[in-house]
Tab-separated table of C-alpha atoms in Angstrom:
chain	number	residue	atom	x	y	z
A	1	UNK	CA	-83.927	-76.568	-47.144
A	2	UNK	CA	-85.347	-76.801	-43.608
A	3	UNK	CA	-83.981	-74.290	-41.238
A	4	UNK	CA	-84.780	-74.101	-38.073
A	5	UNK	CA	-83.947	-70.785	-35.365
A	6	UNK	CA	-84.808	-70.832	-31.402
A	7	UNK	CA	-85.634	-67.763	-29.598
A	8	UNK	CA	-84.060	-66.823	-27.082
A	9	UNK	CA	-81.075	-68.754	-27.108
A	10	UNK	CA	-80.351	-68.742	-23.481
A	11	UNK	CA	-83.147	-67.670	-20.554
A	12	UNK	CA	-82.160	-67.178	-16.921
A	13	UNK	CA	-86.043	-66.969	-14.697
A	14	UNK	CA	-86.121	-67.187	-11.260
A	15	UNK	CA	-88.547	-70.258	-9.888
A	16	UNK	CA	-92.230	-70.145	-10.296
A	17	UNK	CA	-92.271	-68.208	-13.618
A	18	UNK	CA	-94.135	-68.863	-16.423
A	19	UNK	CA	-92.213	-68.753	-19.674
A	20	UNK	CA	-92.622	-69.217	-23.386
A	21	UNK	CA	-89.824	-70.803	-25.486
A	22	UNK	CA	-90.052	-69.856	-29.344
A	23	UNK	CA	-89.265	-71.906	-32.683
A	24	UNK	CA	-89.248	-71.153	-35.771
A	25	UNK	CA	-89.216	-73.057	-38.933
A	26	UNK	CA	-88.718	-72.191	-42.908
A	27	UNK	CA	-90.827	-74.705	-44.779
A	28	UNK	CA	-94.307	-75.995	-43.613
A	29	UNK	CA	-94.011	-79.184	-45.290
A	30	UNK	CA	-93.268	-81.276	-42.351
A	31	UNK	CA	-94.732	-84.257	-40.697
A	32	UNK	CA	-94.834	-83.612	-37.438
A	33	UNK	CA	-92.788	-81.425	-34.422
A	34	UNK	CA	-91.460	-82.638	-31.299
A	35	UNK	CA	-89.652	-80.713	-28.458
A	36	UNK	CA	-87.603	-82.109	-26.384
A	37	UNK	CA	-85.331	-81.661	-23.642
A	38	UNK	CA	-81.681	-82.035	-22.960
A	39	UNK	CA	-79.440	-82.097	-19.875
A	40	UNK	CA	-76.197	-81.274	-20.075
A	41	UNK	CA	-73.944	-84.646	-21.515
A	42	UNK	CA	-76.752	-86.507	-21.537
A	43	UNK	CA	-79.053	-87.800	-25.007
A	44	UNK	CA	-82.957	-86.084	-25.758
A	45	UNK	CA	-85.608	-86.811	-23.625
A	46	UNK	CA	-88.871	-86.587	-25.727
A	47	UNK	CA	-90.965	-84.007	-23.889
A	48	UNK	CA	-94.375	-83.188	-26.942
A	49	UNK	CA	-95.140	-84.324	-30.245
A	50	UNK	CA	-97.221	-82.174	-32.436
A	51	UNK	CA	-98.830	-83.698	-35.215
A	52	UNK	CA	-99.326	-81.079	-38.456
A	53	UNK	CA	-102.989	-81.785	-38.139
A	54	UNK	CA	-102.692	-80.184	-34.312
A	55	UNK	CA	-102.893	-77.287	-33.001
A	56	UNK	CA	-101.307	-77.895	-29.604
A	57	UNK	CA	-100.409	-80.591	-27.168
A	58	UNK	CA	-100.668	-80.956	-23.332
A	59	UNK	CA	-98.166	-83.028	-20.429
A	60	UNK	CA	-98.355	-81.428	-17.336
A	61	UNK	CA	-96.727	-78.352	-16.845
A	62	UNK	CA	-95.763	-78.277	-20.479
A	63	UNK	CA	-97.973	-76.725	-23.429
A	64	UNK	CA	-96.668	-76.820	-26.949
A	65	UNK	CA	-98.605	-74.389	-30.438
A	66	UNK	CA	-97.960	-75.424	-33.626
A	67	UNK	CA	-98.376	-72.954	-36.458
A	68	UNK	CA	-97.684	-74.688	-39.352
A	69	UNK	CA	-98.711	-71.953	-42.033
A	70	UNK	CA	-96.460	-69.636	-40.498
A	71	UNK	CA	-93.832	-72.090	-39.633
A	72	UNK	CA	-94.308	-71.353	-35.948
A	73	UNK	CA	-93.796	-73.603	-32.548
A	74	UNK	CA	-93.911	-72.314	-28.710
A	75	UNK	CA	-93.475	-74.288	-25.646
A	76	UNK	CA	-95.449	-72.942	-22.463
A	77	UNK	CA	-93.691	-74.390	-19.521
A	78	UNK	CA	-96.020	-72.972	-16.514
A	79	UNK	CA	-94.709	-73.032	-12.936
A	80	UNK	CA	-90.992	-73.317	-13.606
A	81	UNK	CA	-88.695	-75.245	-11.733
A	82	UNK	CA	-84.974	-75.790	-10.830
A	83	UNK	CA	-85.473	-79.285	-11.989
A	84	UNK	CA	-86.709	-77.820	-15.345
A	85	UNK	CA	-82.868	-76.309	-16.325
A	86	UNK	CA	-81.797	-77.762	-19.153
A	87	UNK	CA	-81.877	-77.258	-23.190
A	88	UNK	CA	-84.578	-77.389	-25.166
A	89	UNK	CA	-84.999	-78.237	-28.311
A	90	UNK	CA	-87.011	-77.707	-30.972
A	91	UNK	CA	-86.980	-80.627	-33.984
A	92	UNK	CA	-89.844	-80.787	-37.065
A	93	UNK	CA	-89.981	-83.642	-39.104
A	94	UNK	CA	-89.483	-83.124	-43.234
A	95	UNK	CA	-91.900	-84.869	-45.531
A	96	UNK	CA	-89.444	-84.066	-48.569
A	97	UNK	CA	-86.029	-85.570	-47.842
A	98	UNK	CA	-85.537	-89.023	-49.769
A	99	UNK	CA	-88.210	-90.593	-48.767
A	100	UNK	CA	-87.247	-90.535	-45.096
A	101	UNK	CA	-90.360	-90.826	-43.139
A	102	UNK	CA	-89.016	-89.107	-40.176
A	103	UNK	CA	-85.839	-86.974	-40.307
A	104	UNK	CA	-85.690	-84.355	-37.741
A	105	UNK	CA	-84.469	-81.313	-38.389
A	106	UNK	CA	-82.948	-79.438	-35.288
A	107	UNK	CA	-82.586	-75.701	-33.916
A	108	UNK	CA	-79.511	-74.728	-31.445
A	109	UNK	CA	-81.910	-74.469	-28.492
A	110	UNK	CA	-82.763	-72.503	-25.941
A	111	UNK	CA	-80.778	-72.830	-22.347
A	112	UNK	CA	-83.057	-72.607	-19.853
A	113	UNK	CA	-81.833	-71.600	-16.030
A	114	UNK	CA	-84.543	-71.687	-13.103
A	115	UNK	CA	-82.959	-69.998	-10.157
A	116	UNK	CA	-84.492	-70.937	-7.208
B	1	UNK	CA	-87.045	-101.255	-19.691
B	2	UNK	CA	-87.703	-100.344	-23.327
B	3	UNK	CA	-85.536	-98.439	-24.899
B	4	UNK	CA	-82.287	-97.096	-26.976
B	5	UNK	CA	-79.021	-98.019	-25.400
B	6	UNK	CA	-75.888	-96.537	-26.533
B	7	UNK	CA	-72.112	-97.668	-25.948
B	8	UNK	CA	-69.581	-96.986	-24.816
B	9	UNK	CA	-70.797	-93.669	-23.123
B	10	UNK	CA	-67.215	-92.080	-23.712
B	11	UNK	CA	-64.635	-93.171	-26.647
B	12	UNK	CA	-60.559	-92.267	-27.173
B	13	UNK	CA	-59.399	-92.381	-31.014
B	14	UNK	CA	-55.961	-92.191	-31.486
B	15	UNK	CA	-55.124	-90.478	-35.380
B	16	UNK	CA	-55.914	-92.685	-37.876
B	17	UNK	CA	-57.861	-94.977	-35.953
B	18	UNK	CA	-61.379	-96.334	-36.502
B	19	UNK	CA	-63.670	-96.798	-34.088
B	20	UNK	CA	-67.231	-98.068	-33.726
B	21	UNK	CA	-70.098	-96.770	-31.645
B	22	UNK	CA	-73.070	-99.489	-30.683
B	23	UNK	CA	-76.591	-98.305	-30.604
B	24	UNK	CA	-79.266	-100.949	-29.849
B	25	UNK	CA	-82.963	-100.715	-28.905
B	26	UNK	CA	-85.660	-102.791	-27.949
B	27	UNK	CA	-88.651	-101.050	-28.644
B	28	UNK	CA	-89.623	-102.845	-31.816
B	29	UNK	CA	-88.674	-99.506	-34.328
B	30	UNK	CA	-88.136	-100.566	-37.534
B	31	UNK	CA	-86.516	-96.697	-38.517
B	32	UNK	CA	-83.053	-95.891	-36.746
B	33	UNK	CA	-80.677	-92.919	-36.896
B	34	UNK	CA	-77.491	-91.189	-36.478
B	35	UNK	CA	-76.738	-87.682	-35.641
B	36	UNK	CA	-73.861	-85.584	-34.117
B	37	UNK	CA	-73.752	-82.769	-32.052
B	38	UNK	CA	-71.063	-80.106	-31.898
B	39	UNK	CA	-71.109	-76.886	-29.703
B	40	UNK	CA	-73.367	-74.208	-30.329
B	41	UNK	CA	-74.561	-76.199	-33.330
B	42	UNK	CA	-77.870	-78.406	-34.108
B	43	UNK	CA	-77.965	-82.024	-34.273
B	44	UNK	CA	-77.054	-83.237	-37.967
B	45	UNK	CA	-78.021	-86.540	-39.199
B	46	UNK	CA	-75.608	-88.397	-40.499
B	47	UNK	CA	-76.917	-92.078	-41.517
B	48	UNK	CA	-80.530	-93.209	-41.187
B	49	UNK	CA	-82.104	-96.705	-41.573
B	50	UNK	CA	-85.659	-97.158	-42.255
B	51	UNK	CA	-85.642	-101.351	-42.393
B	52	UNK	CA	-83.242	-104.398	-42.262
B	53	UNK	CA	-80.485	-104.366	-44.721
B	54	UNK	CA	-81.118	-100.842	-46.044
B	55	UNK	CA	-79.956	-97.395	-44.702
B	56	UNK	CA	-79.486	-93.854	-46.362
B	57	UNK	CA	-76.708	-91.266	-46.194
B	58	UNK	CA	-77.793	-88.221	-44.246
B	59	UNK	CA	-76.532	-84.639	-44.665
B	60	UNK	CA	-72.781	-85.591	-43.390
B	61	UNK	CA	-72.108	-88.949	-44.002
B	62	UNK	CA	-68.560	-88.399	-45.185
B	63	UNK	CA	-65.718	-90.332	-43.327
B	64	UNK	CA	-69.255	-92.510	-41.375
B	65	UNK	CA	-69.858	-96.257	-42.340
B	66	UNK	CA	-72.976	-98.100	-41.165
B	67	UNK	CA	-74.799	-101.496	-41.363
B	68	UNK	CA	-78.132	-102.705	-40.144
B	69	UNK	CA	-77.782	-106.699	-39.896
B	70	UNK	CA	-80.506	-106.406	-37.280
B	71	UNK	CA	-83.672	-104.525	-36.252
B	72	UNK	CA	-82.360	-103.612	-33.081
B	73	UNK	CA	-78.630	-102.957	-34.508
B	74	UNK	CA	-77.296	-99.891	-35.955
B	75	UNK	CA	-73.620	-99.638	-35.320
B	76	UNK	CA	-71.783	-96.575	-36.376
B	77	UNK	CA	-68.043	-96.883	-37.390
B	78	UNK	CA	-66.195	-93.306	-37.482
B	79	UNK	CA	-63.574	-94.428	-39.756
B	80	UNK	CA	-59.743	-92.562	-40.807
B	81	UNK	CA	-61.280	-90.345	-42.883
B	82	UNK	CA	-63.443	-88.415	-40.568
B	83	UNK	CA	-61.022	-85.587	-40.183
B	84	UNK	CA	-62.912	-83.810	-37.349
B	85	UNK	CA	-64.524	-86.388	-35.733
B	86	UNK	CA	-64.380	-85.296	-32.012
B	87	UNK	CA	-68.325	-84.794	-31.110
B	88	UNK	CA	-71.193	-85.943	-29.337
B	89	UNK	CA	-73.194	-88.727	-31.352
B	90	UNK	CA	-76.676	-89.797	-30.786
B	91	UNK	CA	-78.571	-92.324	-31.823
B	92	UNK	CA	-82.718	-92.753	-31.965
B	93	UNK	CA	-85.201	-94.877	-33.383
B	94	UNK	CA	-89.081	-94.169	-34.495
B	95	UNK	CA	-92.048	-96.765	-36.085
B	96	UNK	CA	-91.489	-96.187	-39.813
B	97	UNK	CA	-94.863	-94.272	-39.742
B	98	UNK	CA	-94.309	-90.637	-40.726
B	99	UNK	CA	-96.539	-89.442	-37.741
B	100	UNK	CA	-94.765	-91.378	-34.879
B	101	UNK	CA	-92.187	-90.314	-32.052
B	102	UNK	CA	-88.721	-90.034	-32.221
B	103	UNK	CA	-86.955	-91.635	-28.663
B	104	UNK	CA	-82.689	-90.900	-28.143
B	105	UNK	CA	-80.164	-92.841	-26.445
B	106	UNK	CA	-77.760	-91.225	-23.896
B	107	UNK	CA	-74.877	-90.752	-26.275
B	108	UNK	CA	-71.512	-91.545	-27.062
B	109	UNK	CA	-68.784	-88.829	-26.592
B	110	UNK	CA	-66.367	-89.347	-29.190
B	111	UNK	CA	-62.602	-87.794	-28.679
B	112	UNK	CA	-59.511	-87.970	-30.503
B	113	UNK	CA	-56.205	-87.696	-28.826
């Protein structure tokens, strides 16, 4: 079974840091892994997607590894931001689950505070 | 806009009640999903449908009825015997293409009182 873990779970910088966010995940069987973002009562934005042929992705500011032989994902957010406080999450997507073709599995996250 | 809309955005069951939560999108997915979110836990999936007329049980689909009459349907119904059903439920579509992107609505805070 898929497990997921985010490191840390909550991350206090003060503005124009550079910080790494860290996932981990138990079997490298998956499809794909996206991060995403979350503000507080409010859905997921979709902020990467990794496929498991990649070896990172690229959107800005934002900078995502995958590792998929040692079940590994990092998010590079460079620059930080007060606008960039929120949760992020971490989500790889099973091959082996039913035949779903896309089920996410999901980590707690990591809550992320830029203090300006 | 394209997109997922969810509704209502917040939702009141009284014990014994059920209730249904809408999710609709019109970005042409053909796979849509469920999941809840409780504090200091991960999202769980709960129902998932991967085409028109067909949809699987996820990993807590106890006390959760679905349908999917329509592509751009997927309406959850939290029925009676959901014994903890106060939560935050999402729900997101993707192409039915293992390699594609998976987009969220805004979600539908569920409480019981």
């Amino acid at each position: 079974k898929q497990e997921v873990t985010q490191i840390p779970a909550a991350l206090s910088v003060p503005e124009g840091e550079n910080l790494v966010l860290n996932c981990s995940f138990t079997d490298s069987a998956i499809y794909n892994l996206q991060w995403f973002r979350q503000d507080p009562g409010k859905g997921l934005t979709s902020l990467l997607l990794i496929q498991s042929s990649q070896r990172e992705q690229t959107s800005g500011r934002l900078n995502a590894s995958l590792d998929k032989s040692s079940g590994r994902s990092t998010l590079y957010i460079a620059a930080s931001q007060p606008g960039d406080s929120a949760t992020y999450l971490c989500a790889p997507a099973v091959i082996h689950y039913g035949g779903a073709t896309n089920k996410l599995i999901f980590g707690t996250g990591t809550l992320l505070a830029v203090q300006p | 806009d394209g997109g997922i809309t969810q509704s209502p955005k917040y939702l009141f069951r009284k014990e014994g009640q059920n209730v249904t939560l809408s999710c609709e999108q019109n970005l042409n997915h053909d796979a849509m999903y469920w999941y809840r979110q409780d504090p200091g836990q991960g999202l769980r999936l709960i129902y998932y449908s991967q085409i028109v007329n067909d949809f699987q049980k996820g990993d807590i689909a106890e006390g959760y009825s679905v349908s999917r009459e329509k592509k751009e349907s997927f309406p959850l119904t939290v029925t009676s015997a959901q014994k903890n059903p106060t939560a935050f439920y999402l729900c997101a579509s993707s192409t039915s293409s293992m390699h594609t992107e998976a987009f969220f609505g805004q979600g539908t805070r569920l409480t019981v009182v």
